[in-house]
mmCIF file of C-alpha atoms and ligand atoms in Angstrom:
data_model
loop_
_atom_site.group_PDB
_atom_site.id
_atom_site.type_symbol
_atom_site.label_atom_id
_atom_site.label_comp_id
_atom_site.label_asym_id
_atom_site.label_seq_id
_atom_site.Cartn_x
_atom_site.Cartn_y
_atom_site.Cartn_z
ATOM 1 C CA UNK A 1 -47.978 60.514 21.375
ATOM 2 C CA UNK A 2 -48.702 57.416 19.288
ATOM 3 C CA UNK A 3 -51.793 55.654 20.685
ATOM 4 C CA UNK A 4 -51.509 51.914 20.111
ATOM 5 C CA UNK A 5 -54.746 50.534 21.424
ATOM 6 C CA UNK A 6 -58.089 51.177 23.072
ATOM 7 C CA UNK A 7 -59.261 49.761 26.385
ATOM 8 C CA UNK A 8 -62.959 49.845 27.132
ATOM 9 C CA UNK A 9 -64.246 49.387 30.665
ATOM 10 C CA UNK A 10 -67.091 47.270 31.946
ATOM 11 C CA UNK A 11 -70.399 48.951 32.748
ATOM 12 C CA UNK A 12 -70.138 50.670 36.146
ATOM 13 C CA UNK A 13 -66.358 50.366 36.393
ATOM 14 C CA UNK A 14 -65.581 53.903 35.220
ATOM 15 C CA UNK A 15 -66.354 55.764 38.480
ATOM 16 C CA UNK A 16 -62.818 55.797 39.846
ATOM 17 C CA UNK A 17 -61.328 57.028 36.545
ATOM 18 C CA UNK A 18 -63.919 59.798 36.416
ATOM 19 C CA UNK A 19 -62.722 60.738 39.904
ATOM 20 C CA UNK A 20 -59.130 60.926 38.652
ATOM 21 C CA UNK A 21 -57.880 57.688 40.144
ATOM 22 C CA UNK A 22 -55.124 56.717 37.689
ATOM 23 C CA UNK A 23 -55.128 52.907 37.954
ATOM 24 C CA UNK A 24 -57.211 50.620 35.755
ATOM 25 C CA UNK A 25 -57.204 47.084 37.119
ATOM 26 C CA UNK A 26 -57.412 44.128 34.735
ATOM 27 C CA UNK A 27 -60.784 43.088 36.206
ATOM 28 C CA UNK A 28 -62.429 46.357 35.104
ATOM 29 C CA UNK A 29 -61.629 45.837 31.422
ATOM 30 C CA UNK A 30 -64.344 44.766 28.993
ATOM 31 C CA UNK A 31 -62.372 44.799 25.735
ATOM 32 C CA UNK A 32 -58.908 45.558 24.356
ATOM 33 C CA UNK A 33 -58.715 46.794 20.766
ATOM 34 C CA UNK A 34 -55.446 46.955 18.796
ATOM 35 C CA UNK A 35 -52.365 45.177 20.030
ATOM 36 C CA UNK A 36 -50.846 47.343 22.756
ATOM 37 C CA UNK A 37 -47.442 46.138 23.943
ATOM 38 C CA UNK A 38 -46.105 46.687 27.456
ATOM 39 C CA UNK A 39 -45.402 50.374 27.928
ATOM 40 C CA UNK A 40 -47.355 51.650 24.927
ATOM 41 C CA UNK A 41 -49.902 54.485 25.127
ATOM 42 C CA UNK A 42 -53.582 53.506 25.024
ATOM 43 C CA UNK A 43 -56.919 55.309 25.097
ATOM 44 C CA UNK A 44 -59.380 54.427 27.878
ATOM 45 C CA UNK A 45 -63.130 54.450 27.153
ATOM 46 C CA UNK A 46 -66.229 53.791 29.234
ATOM 47 C CA UNK A 47 -68.764 51.070 28.326
ATOM 48 C CA UNK A 48 -70.470 53.524 25.913
ATOM 49 C CA UNK A 49 -67.168 54.216 24.104
ATOM 50 C CA UNK A 50 -66.771 57.741 25.495
ATOM 51 C CA UNK A 51 -63.119 58.696 25.987
ATOM 52 C CA UNK A 52 -62.042 58.942 29.639
ATOM 53 C CA UNK A 53 -58.291 59.432 29.237
ATOM 54 C CA UNK A 54 -54.941 58.146 27.982
ATOM 55 C CA UNK A 55 -52.129 56.277 29.673
ATOM 56 C CA UNK A 56 -49.494 53.566 29.708
ATOM 57 C CA UNK A 57 -50.515 49.961 29.125
ATOM 58 C CA UNK A 58 -48.870 47.087 31.000
ATOM 59 C CA UNK A 59 -49.918 43.477 31.150
ATOM 60 C CA UNK A 60 -50.589 42.887 34.857
ATOM 61 C CA UNK A 61 -52.949 43.634 37.698
ATOM 62 C CA UNK A 62 -52.702 47.411 37.072
ATOM 63 C CA UNK A 63 -53.221 47.268 33.314
ATOM 64 C CA UNK A 64 -53.345 50.980 32.578
ATOM 65 C CA UNK A 65 -51.788 53.914 34.429
ATOM 66 C CA UNK A 66 -53.772 56.922 33.287
ATOM 67 C CA UNK A 67 -51.657 60.004 32.629
ATOM 68 C CA UNK A 68 -54.144 62.405 31.038
ATOM 69 C CA UNK A 69 -57.822 62.517 31.938
ATOM 70 C CA UNK A 70 -60.455 63.801 29.479
ATOM 71 C CA UNK A 71 -60.877 63.574 25.740
ATOM 72 C CA UNK A 72 -57.789 65.375 24.404
ATOM 73 C CA UNK A 73 -55.051 63.027 23.261
ATOM 74 C CA UNK A 74 -51.634 63.748 24.839
ATOM 75 C CA UNK A 75 -49.035 65.489 22.690
ATOM 76 C CA UNK A 76 -45.214 65.422 22.827
ATOM 77 C CA UNK A 77 -45.284 68.265 25.362
ATOM 78 C CA UNK A 78 -47.110 66.228 28.007
ATOM 79 C CA UNK A 79 -44.010 65.493 30.104
ATOM 80 C CA UNK A 80 -42.706 69.041 29.993
ATOM 81 C CA UNK A 81 -46.130 70.379 31.054
ATOM 82 C CA UNK A 82 -46.438 68.012 34.027
ATOM 83 C CA UNK A 83 -42.786 68.282 35.126
ATOM 84 C CA UNK A 84 -42.939 72.075 34.799
ATOM 85 C CA UNK A 85 -46.019 72.175 37.045
ATOM 86 C CA UNK A 86 -44.311 69.885 39.572
ATOM 87 C CA UNK A 87 -41.213 72.093 39.656
ATOM 88 C CA UNK A 88 -43.290 75.236 40.180
ATOM 89 C CA UNK A 89 -45.018 73.536 43.095
ATOM 90 C CA UNK A 90 -41.647 72.695 44.681
ATOM 91 C CA UNK A 91 -40.613 76.330 44.288
ATOM 92 C CA UNK A 92 -43.963 77.667 45.610
ATOM 93 C CA UNK A 93 -43.958 75.399 48.675
ATOM 94 C CA UNK A 94 -40.397 76.555 49.496
ATOM 95 C CA UNK A 95 -38.999 73.012 49.402
ATOM 96 C CA UNK A 96 -36.084 74.403 47.379
ATOM 97 C CA UNK A 97 -34.094 77.211 48.971
ATOM 98 C CA UNK A 98 -30.540 78.496 49.281
ATOM 99 C CA UNK A 99 -30.099 75.914 52.096
ATOM 100 C CA UNK A 100 -31.788 72.933 50.361
ATOM 101 C CA UNK A 101 -30.938 71.726 46.854
ATOM 102 C CA UNK A 102 -32.004 68.079 47.134
ATOM 103 C CA UNK A 103 -35.684 67.363 46.558
ATOM 104 C CA UNK A 104 -38.170 65.090 44.824
ATOM 105 C CA UNK A 105 -39.231 66.763 41.594
ATOM 106 C CA UNK A 106 -41.807 64.150 40.568
ATOM 107 C CA UNK A 107 -43.571 61.793 42.955
ATOM 108 C CA UNK A 108 -45.483 59.417 40.656
ATOM 109 C CA UNK A 109 -49.274 59.544 40.949
ATOM 110 C CA UNK A 110 -49.043 62.564 43.271
ATOM 111 C CA UNK A 111 -47.749 64.603 40.333
ATOM 112 C CA UNK A 112 -49.983 63.014 37.725
ATOM 113 C CA UNK A 113 -47.152 60.861 36.357
ATOM 114 C CA UNK A 114 -47.801 57.301 37.586
ATOM 115 C CA UNK A 115 -44.712 55.108 37.444
ATOM 116 C CA UNK A 116 -42.233 58.000 37.467
ATOM 117 C CA UNK A 117 -39.927 59.277 40.192
ATOM 118 C CA UNK A 118 -37.457 62.125 39.628
ATOM 119 C CA UNK A 119 -35.116 63.250 42.397
ATOM 120 C CA UNK A 120 -32.882 66.308 42.085
ATOM 121 C CA UNK A 121 -29.485 66.346 43.740
ATOM 122 C CA UNK A 122 -28.148 69.856 43.259
ATOM 123 C CA UNK A 123 -27.574 69.996 39.463
ATOM 124 C CA UNK A 124 -28.321 66.349 38.703
ATOM 125 C CA UNK A 125 -31.680 64.708 38.035
ATOM 126 C CA UNK A 126 -32.162 61.013 38.825
ATOM 127 C CA UNK A 127 -35.012 59.385 36.923
ATOM 128 C CA UNK A 128 -36.477 56.119 38.163
ATOM 129 C CA UNK A 129 -39.137 54.305 36.123
ATOM 130 C CA UNK A 130 -41.472 51.980 38.005
ATOM 131 C CA UNK A 131 -43.531 51.068 34.910
ATOM 132 C CA UNK A 132 -42.671 49.845 31.397
ATOM 133 C CA UNK A 133 -44.232 52.966 29.885
ATOM 134 C CA UNK A 134 -41.998 55.337 31.824
ATOM 135 C CA UNK A 135 -38.961 53.197 31.029
ATOM 136 C CA UNK A 136 -39.728 53.375 27.307
ATOM 137 C CA UNK A 137 -40.371 57.134 27.523
ATOM 138 C CA UNK A 138 -37.221 57.869 29.584
ATOM 139 C CA UNK A 139 -35.452 59.936 26.920
ATOM 140 C CA UNK A 140 -38.613 62.024 26.400
ATOM 141 C CA UNK A 141 -38.663 62.545 30.168
ATOM 142 C CA UNK A 142 -34.967 63.556 30.207
ATOM 143 C CA UNK A 143 -35.534 66.066 27.375
ATOM 144 C CA UNK A 144 -38.545 67.433 29.224
ATOM 145 C CA UNK A 145 -36.526 67.941 32.443
ATOM 146 C CA UNK A 146 -33.825 69.792 30.477
ATOM 147 C CA UNK A 147 -36.434 72.010 28.784
ATOM 148 C CA UNK A 148 -38.214 72.833 32.043
ATOM 149 C CA UNK A 149 -34.957 73.751 33.835
ATOM 150 C CA UNK A 150 -33.718 75.871 30.907
ATOM 151 C CA UNK A 151 -37.059 77.675 30.742
ATOM 152 C CA UNK A 152 -36.683 78.701 34.392
ATOM 153 C CA UNK A 153 -32.915 79.403 34.148
ATOM 154 C CA UNK A 154 -32.106 76.677 36.694
ATOM 155 C CA UNK A 155 -28.804 74.902 36.089
ATOM 156 C CA UNK A 156 -28.877 71.178 35.270
ATOM 157 C CA UNK A 157 -25.714 69.281 34.368
ATOM 158 C CA UNK A 158 -26.899 65.670 34.026
ATOM 159 C CA UNK A 159 -29.860 63.316 33.943
ATOM 160 C CA UNK A 160 -29.213 59.752 35.149
ATOM 161 C CA UNK A 161 -31.573 56.845 34.695
ATOM 162 C CA UNK A 162 -31.432 54.653 37.803
ATOM 163 C CA UNK A 163 -32.831 51.266 36.928
ATOM 164 C CA UNK A 164 -34.846 49.461 39.581
ATOM 165 C CA UNK A 165 -33.501 46.112 38.380
ATOM 166 C CA UNK A 166 -29.726 46.498 38.598
ATOM 167 C CA UNK A 167 -26.803 48.828 38.000
ATOM 168 C CA UNK A 168 -25.917 47.462 34.554
ATOM 169 C CA UNK A 169 -29.063 48.970 33.017
ATOM 170 C CA UNK A 170 -28.537 52.371 34.591
ATOM 171 C CA UNK A 171 -27.126 55.106 32.374
ATOM 172 C CA UNK A 172 -26.683 58.854 31.890
ATOM 173 C CA UNK A 173 -29.439 60.090 29.577
ATOM 174 C CA UNK A 174 -27.954 63.594 29.356
ATOM 175 C CA UNK A 175 -24.550 64.941 30.436
ATOM 176 C CA UNK A 176 -22.384 63.290 33.110
ATOM 177 C CA UNK A 177 -21.698 63.918 36.791
ATOM 178 C CA UNK A 178 -19.228 62.480 39.271
ATOM 179 C CA UNK A 179 -20.372 60.564 42.341
ATOM 180 C CA UNK A 180 -20.550 61.103 45.211
ATOM 181 C CA UNK A 181 -22.096 64.497 44.846
ATOM 182 C CA UNK A 182 -22.499 66.876 47.795
ATOM 183 C CA UNK A 183 -25.990 68.210 48.403
ATOM 184 C CA UNK A 184 -27.376 70.662 50.948
ATOM 185 C CA UNK A 185 -30.414 70.020 53.150
ATOM 186 C CA UNK A 186 -31.436 72.767 55.570
ATOM 187 C CA UNK A 187 -27.770 73.820 55.507
ATOM 188 C CA UNK A 188 -26.460 70.344 56.359
ATOM 189 C CA UNK A 189 -24.262 68.602 53.787
ATOM 190 C CA UNK A 190 -24.561 65.042 52.530
ATOM 191 C CA UNK A 191 -22.724 62.855 50.037
ATOM 192 C CA UNK A 192 -25.150 61.246 47.585
ATOM 193 C CA UNK A 193 -24.176 58.336 45.350
ATOM 194 C CA UNK A 194 -27.034 57.561 42.957
ATOM 195 C CA UNK A 195 -24.992 54.891 41.178
ATOM 196 C CA UNK A 196 -24.363 52.676 44.236
ATOM 197 C CA UNK A 197 -26.853 53.939 46.852
ATOM 198 C CA UNK A 198 -30.266 52.596 47.869
ATOM 199 C CA UNK A 199 -33.250 53.947 45.880
ATOM 200 C CA UNK A 200 -31.935 57.084 44.147
ATOM 201 C CA UNK A 201 -29.179 57.499 46.757
ATOM 202 C CA UNK A 202 -30.791 59.419 49.627
ATOM 203 C CA UNK A 203 -34.042 59.394 51.617
ATOM 204 C CA UNK A 204 -35.434 62.805 50.834
ATOM 205 C CA UNK A 205 -38.791 62.051 52.425
ATOM 206 C CA UNK A 206 -37.451 62.488 55.979
ATOM 207 C CA UNK A 207 -36.162 66.052 55.419
ATOM 208 C CA UNK A 208 -38.693 67.904 57.593
ATOM 209 C CA UNK A 209 -38.736 65.189 60.244
ATOM 210 C CA UNK A 210 -34.946 65.362 60.515
ATOM 211 C CA UNK A 211 -35.240 69.137 60.979
ATOM 212 C CA UNK A 212 -37.750 68.698 63.816
ATOM 213 C CA UNK A 213 -35.495 66.128 65.447
ATOM 214 C CA UNK A 214 -32.574 68.555 65.272
ATOM 215 C CA UNK A 215 -34.665 71.187 67.064
ATOM 216 C CA UNK A 216 -35.394 68.748 69.900
ATOM 217 C CA UNK A 217 -31.915 67.228 70.336
ATOM 218 C CA UNK A 218 -30.077 69.788 72.467
ATOM 219 C CA UNK A 219 -28.111 68.235 75.322
ATOM 220 C CA UNK A 220 -29.521 64.762 74.634
ATOM 221 C CA UNK A 221 -27.930 61.331 74.260
ATOM 222 C CA UNK A 222 -29.358 60.112 70.943
ATOM 223 C CA UNK A 223 -29.661 56.715 69.289
ATOM 224 C CA UNK A 224 -30.319 56.716 65.519
ATOM 225 C CA UNK A 225 -31.261 53.213 64.419
ATOM 226 C CA UNK A 226 -31.544 52.156 60.747
ATOM 227 C CA UNK A 227 -29.396 55.230 60.119
ATOM 228 C CA UNK A 228 -28.411 54.592 56.445
ATOM 229 C CA UNK A 229 -26.596 57.839 55.415
ATOM 230 C CA UNK A 230 -26.756 59.225 58.968
ATOM 231 C CA UNK A 231 -29.271 61.966 58.159
ATOM 232 C CA UNK A 232 -30.887 62.078 61.608
ATOM 233 C CA UNK A 233 -27.459 61.804 63.270
ATOM 234 C CA UNK A 234 -26.117 64.909 61.496
ATOM 235 C CA UNK A 235 -29.203 66.943 62.442
ATOM 236 C CA UNK A 236 -29.018 65.764 66.072
ATOM 237 C CA UNK A 237 -25.400 66.903 66.394
ATOM 238 C CA UNK A 238 -26.114 70.177 64.611
ATOM 239 C CA UNK A 239 -28.941 70.677 67.099
ATOM 240 C CA UNK A 240 -26.540 70.325 70.037
ATOM 241 C CA UNK A 241 -26.929 66.666 71.057
ATOM 242 C CA UNK A 242 -24.441 65.593 73.724
ATOM 243 C CA UNK A 243 -23.698 62.233 72.072
ATOM 244 C CA UNK A 244 -25.091 60.363 69.064
ATOM 245 C CA UNK A 245 -24.908 56.644 68.380
ATOM 246 C CA UNK A 246 -25.802 55.444 64.876
ATOM 247 C CA UNK A 247 -26.742 51.843 64.088
ATOM 248 C CA UNK A 248 -27.261 50.123 60.736
ATOM 249 C CA UNK A 249 -26.964 46.469 59.736
ATOM 250 C CA UNK A 250 -25.039 47.464 56.619
ATOM 251 C CA UNK A 251 -21.269 48.263 56.814
ATOM 252 C CA UNK A 252 -21.664 50.409 53.713
ATOM 253 C CA UNK A 253 -24.340 52.523 55.411
ATOM 254 C CA UNK A 254 -22.140 52.935 58.494
ATOM 255 C CA UNK A 255 -19.240 54.082 56.349
ATOM 256 C CA UNK A 256 -21.542 56.622 54.634
ATOM 257 C CA UNK A 257 -22.733 57.864 58.022
ATOM 258 C CA UNK A 258 -19.108 58.364 59.170
ATOM 259 C CA UNK A 259 -18.303 60.306 55.991
ATOM 260 C CA UNK A 260 -21.369 62.521 56.358
ATOM 261 C CA UNK A 261 -20.639 63.273 60.014
ATOM 262 C CA UNK A 262 -17.083 64.374 59.187
ATOM 263 C CA UNK A 263 -18.294 66.328 56.111
ATOM 264 C CA UNK A 264 -20.337 68.389 58.569
ATOM 265 C CA UNK A 265 -17.383 68.919 60.886
ATOM 266 C CA UNK A 266 -18.350 66.571 63.747
ATOM 267 C CA UNK A 267 -15.522 64.652 65.314
ATOM 268 C CA UNK A 268 -15.616 61.118 66.629
ATOM 269 C CA UNK A 269 -15.773 62.000 70.313
ATOM 270 C CA UNK A 270 -19.356 63.188 69.677
ATOM 271 C CA UNK A 271 -20.582 60.045 67.950
ATOM 272 C CA UNK A 272 -20.104 56.315 67.651
ATOM 273 C CA UNK A 273 -21.251 54.103 64.765
ATOM 274 C CA UNK A 274 -22.223 50.434 64.974
ATOM 275 C CA UNK A 275 -22.721 47.992 62.105
ATOM 276 C CA UNK A 276 -25.272 45.946 64.055
ATOM 277 C CA UNK A 277 -28.795 44.642 63.953
ATOM 278 C CA UNK A 278 -31.063 47.148 65.756
ATOM 279 C CA UNK A 279 -33.033 44.536 67.740
ATOM 280 C CA UNK A 280 -29.809 42.984 68.958
ATOM 281 C CA UNK A 281 -28.260 46.390 69.749
ATOM 282 C CA UNK A 282 -31.226 47.501 71.885
ATOM 283 C CA UNK A 283 -31.140 44.431 74.147
ATOM 284 C CA UNK A 284 -28.689 45.688 76.799
ATOM 285 C CA UNK A 285 -29.215 49.442 76.443
ATOM 286 C CA UNK A 286 -31.619 50.199 79.270
ATOM 287 C CA UNK A 287 -31.633 53.831 80.496
ATOM 288 C CA UNK A 288 -28.815 54.956 78.164
ATOM 289 C CA UNK A 289 -30.697 57.170 75.681
ATOM 290 C CA UNK A 290 -32.900 60.281 75.948
ATOM 291 C CA UNK A 291 -33.930 60.227 72.296
ATOM 292 C CA UNK A 292 -34.297 57.215 69.963
ATOM 293 C CA UNK A 293 -35.073 57.261 66.234
ATOM 294 C CA UNK A 294 -36.695 54.184 64.699
ATOM 295 C CA UNK A 295 -36.824 54.471 60.903
ATOM 296 C CA UNK A 296 -36.775 50.905 59.597
ATOM 297 C CA UNK A 297 -37.144 49.870 55.946
ATOM 298 C CA UNK A 298 -40.684 48.924 54.842
ATOM 299 C CA UNK A 299 -41.473 45.786 56.844
ATOM 300 C CA UNK A 300 -44.359 45.032 54.419
ATOM 301 C CA UNK A 301 -44.145 45.600 50.689
ATOM 302 C CA UNK A 302 -47.591 44.068 49.973
ATOM 303 C CA UNK A 303 -50.825 43.278 51.821
ATOM 304 C CA UNK A 304 -49.967 39.606 52.450
ATOM 305 C CA UNK A 305 -46.969 40.699 54.543
ATOM 306 C CA UNK A 306 -48.971 43.172 56.646
ATOM 307 C CA UNK A 307 -49.556 40.969 59.669
ATOM 308 C CA UNK A 308 -45.879 40.068 60.011
ATOM 309 C CA UNK A 309 -44.950 43.713 59.522
ATOM 310 C CA UNK A 310 -47.264 44.851 62.320
ATOM 311 C CA UNK A 311 -45.656 42.289 64.637
ATOM 312 C CA UNK A 312 -42.237 43.665 63.627
ATOM 313 C CA UNK A 313 -43.208 47.287 64.352
ATOM 314 C CA UNK A 314 -44.742 46.266 67.673
ATOM 315 C CA UNK A 315 -41.619 44.392 68.806
ATOM 316 C CA UNK A 316 -39.245 47.129 67.656
ATOM 317 C CA UNK A 317 -41.209 49.885 69.391
ATOM 318 C CA UNK A 318 -41.699 47.868 72.568
ATOM 319 C CA UNK A 319 -37.942 47.243 72.780
ATOM 320 C CA UNK A 320 -37.201 50.967 72.336
ATOM 321 C CA UNK A 321 -39.842 51.914 74.942
ATOM 322 C CA UNK A 322 -38.317 49.468 77.423
ATOM 323 C CA UNK A 323 -34.819 50.824 76.781
ATOM 324 C CA UNK A 324 -35.398 54.566 76.807
ATOM 325 C CA UNK A 325 -34.774 56.709 79.886
ATOM 326 C CA UNK A 326 -37.728 58.038 81.829
ATOM 327 C CA UNK A 327 -38.899 61.264 80.140
ATOM 328 C CA UNK A 328 -37.298 60.197 76.867
ATOM 329 C CA UNK A 329 -38.554 60.816 73.325
ATOM 330 C CA UNK A 330 -38.978 58.319 70.484
ATOM 331 C CA UNK A 331 -39.291 59.314 66.829
ATOM 332 C CA UNK A 332 -40.941 56.268 65.292
ATOM 333 C CA UNK A 333 -41.729 55.740 61.611
ATOM 334 C CA UNK A 334 -43.236 53.295 59.137
ATOM 335 C CA UNK A 335 -42.811 53.650 55.392
ATOM 336 C CA UNK A 336 -44.941 50.555 54.607
ATOM 337 C CA UNK A 337 -47.775 51.801 52.397
ATOM 338 C CA UNK A 338 -50.029 48.871 53.396
ATOM 339 C CA UNK A 339 -49.777 49.785 57.090
ATOM 340 C CA UNK A 340 -51.954 52.897 57.239
ATOM 341 C CA UNK A 341 -51.659 55.606 59.898
ATOM 342 C CA UNK A 342 -54.482 54.188 62.051
ATOM 343 C CA UNK A 343 -53.004 50.693 62.025
ATOM 344 C CA UNK A 344 -49.563 52.107 62.823
ATOM 345 C CA UNK A 345 -51.012 54.109 65.734
ATOM 346 C CA UNK A 346 -52.796 51.022 67.102
ATOM 347 C CA UNK A 347 -49.550 49.058 66.789
ATOM 348 C CA UNK A 348 -47.737 51.685 68.873
ATOM 349 C CA UNK A 349 -50.489 51.413 71.488
ATOM 350 C CA UNK A 350 -49.875 47.625 71.655
ATOM 351 C CA UNK A 351 -46.134 48.232 71.958
ATOM 352 C CA UNK A 352 -46.664 50.574 74.908
ATOM 353 C CA UNK A 353 -48.891 47.971 76.606
ATOM 354 C CA UNK A 354 -46.237 45.323 76.029
ATOM 355 C CA UNK A 355 -43.485 47.596 77.381
ATOM 356 C CA UNK A 356 -45.593 48.594 80.388
ATOM 357 C CA UNK A 357 -44.717 52.299 79.958
ATOM 358 C CA UNK A 358 -46.947 55.388 79.957
ATOM 359 C CA UNK A 359 -46.597 57.058 76.587
ATOM 360 C CA UNK A 360 -48.117 60.164 75.063
ATOM 361 C CA UNK A 361 -48.084 61.355 71.447
ATOM 362 C CA UNK A 362 -46.687 64.738 70.520
ATOM 363 C CA UNK A 363 -46.311 65.233 66.788
ATOM 364 C CA UNK A 364 -47.983 63.253 64.022
ATOM 365 C CA UNK A 365 -45.492 63.157 61.142
ATOM 366 C CA UNK A 366 -45.769 62.338 57.453
ATOM 367 C CA UNK A 367 -44.158 62.891 54.076
ATOM 368 C CA UNK A 368 -43.142 66.400 52.930
ATOM 369 C CA UNK A 369 -44.571 68.677 50.221
ATOM 370 C CA UNK A 370 -42.288 67.286 47.510
ATOM 371 C CA UNK A 371 -43.941 63.873 48.045
ATOM 372 C CA UNK A 372 -47.539 65.010 47.336
ATOM 373 C CA UNK A 373 -50.537 62.697 47.386
ATOM 374 C CA UNK A 374 -53.510 63.008 45.031
ATOM 375 C CA UNK A 375 -56.765 63.236 47.030
ATOM 376 C CA UNK A 376 -58.107 60.590 44.693
ATOM 377 C CA UNK A 377 -55.150 58.241 45.140
ATOM 378 C CA UNK A 378 -54.784 57.561 48.864
ATOM 379 C CA UNK A 379 -52.348 54.768 47.973
ATOM 380 C CA UNK A 380 -49.752 57.555 47.598
ATOM 381 C CA UNK A 381 -49.646 58.036 51.392
ATOM 382 C CA UNK A 382 -46.892 55.883 52.771
ATOM 383 C CA UNK A 383 -44.722 57.617 55.355
ATOM 384 C CA UNK A 384 -46.108 58.108 58.845
ATOM 385 C CA UNK A 385 -44.421 58.834 62.117
ATOM 386 C CA UNK A 386 -45.143 59.709 65.728
ATOM 387 C CA UNK A 387 -43.141 61.604 68.294
ATOM 388 C CA UNK A 388 -43.661 59.741 71.584
ATOM 389 C CA UNK A 389 -42.968 60.958 75.122
ATOM 390 C CA UNK A 390 -42.230 58.011 77.364
ATOM 391 C CA UNK A 391 -42.766 58.630 81.100
HETATM 392 N N1 SAH B 1 -33.262 56.773 58.413
HETATM 393 C C1 SAH B 1 -32.593 56.737 57.136
HETATM 394 C C2 SAH B 1 -33.236 55.797 56.133
HETATM 395 C C3 SAH B 1 -33.358 54.368 56.606
HETATM 396 S S1 SAH B 1 -33.376 53.194 55.335
HETATM 397 C C4 SAH B 1 -32.492 58.155 56.551
HETATM 398 O O1 SAH B 1 -32.982 59.132 57.169
HETATM 399 O O2 SAH B 1 -31.908 58.308 55.488
HETATM 400 C C5 SAH B 1 -33.334 51.682 56.212
HETATM 401 C C6 SAH B 1 -31.956 51.234 56.674
HETATM 402 O O3 SAH B 1 -32.167 50.163 57.598
HETATM 403 C C7 SAH B 1 -31.017 50.676 55.600
HETATM 404 O O4 SAH B 1 -29.827 51.430 55.584
HETATM 405 C C8 SAH B 1 -30.736 49.230 56.027
HETATM 406 O O5 SAH B 1 -29.370 48.826 55.831
HETATM 407 C C9 SAH B 1 -31.077 49.253 57.509
HETATM 408 N N2 SAH B 1 -31.492 47.993 58.135
HETATM 409 C C10 SAH B 1 -32.343 47.079 57.670
HETATM 410 N N3 SAH B 1 -32.578 46.123 58.604
HETATM 411 C C11 SAH B 1 -31.855 46.437 59.693
HETATM 412 C C12 SAH B 1 -31.697 45.886 61.014
HETATM 413 N N4 SAH B 1 -32.351 44.782 61.362
HETATM 414 N N5 SAH B 1 -30.911 46.532 61.885
HETATM 415 C C13 SAH B 1 -30.254 47.652 61.541
HETATM 416 N N6 SAH B 1 -30.372 48.233 60.325
HETATM 417 C C14 SAH B 1 -31.158 47.645 59.403
#
């Protein structure tokens, strides 16, 4: 790769890089040599000019995202090597199987590729760049995905670049595929539309939590709030739920949920869908449900919003605890990275106090093996959940 500049760090600011933390903050930089543009590759050195690694430069608070650690400069094969390793890990951890063909192939820093997300929907790869460097390198990434799949004789028919800033900049980098596409997840089927859908089209991170929910749903009256594509609803019905109600503020999400329920052969006397606000919906639903799922969008996207977010989680959970039948179960989640698992737990304790219900915790849930977290980059942990038994 062409290296377009050198960043040297201040004395004493190299410890985290030496421990494989991939972010270099602007405040740690002593000197910038050359004229690196946003997204170009740079070398990172310590205060004594020893090479620590190479990565993508970007003018901002995180100035360098380190991709290779050590003294060897990255070559053109860097993406194929890292994506190949990531794919092997997905195969080894049994994320991919004859019943599941939708998975996250690359999860940013967790796979040593900061700024890059790749999701696989059956034979289609969706690339999403969260940094200028990954956006510039997107065709190299697409070629690397093709190479890695060919090498392992796994079929791939298209690579789509899903822009984070709007549909107009999204494009097929290789091949073409029609949307919506049908994928399989633990034998359940879902339509995925990466062109119009949120994120890359589907929330893969809840796969194992949906499976657990399905195993606990038999005979129950279930409420799936913030349902989006209806993932939890499909698993609940497959697991033998008596009745499922799905709620989402978006009409589009409700229509997707309906389509996914009928794709899986469930008819409308087993479920009802509501395009409503969850808080509003819960108000007059006392003692109706045995099982409630609370999977809201991230209430806080940055630290400054954390306090408000905690108040939001507390209110939401208190309302659900007040509404649920005695002996009921709540699956509650937070995908806000800035609300860590301890803070989330404490917030649930406050909610139970507010609701005046006795609650015990069963399972502690998190993100699955295709959303790995580097031990040196705790920031990669974002999804947490609890299974609550409300007396
Ligand atoms: N549980 C889903 C993912 C949820 S994404 C899954 O397993 O795939 C969050 C969803 O919450 C989005 O579809 C969004 O439309 C919806 N949403 C956001 N605010 C809401 C509100 N106040 N009430 C109901 N739905 C809301």
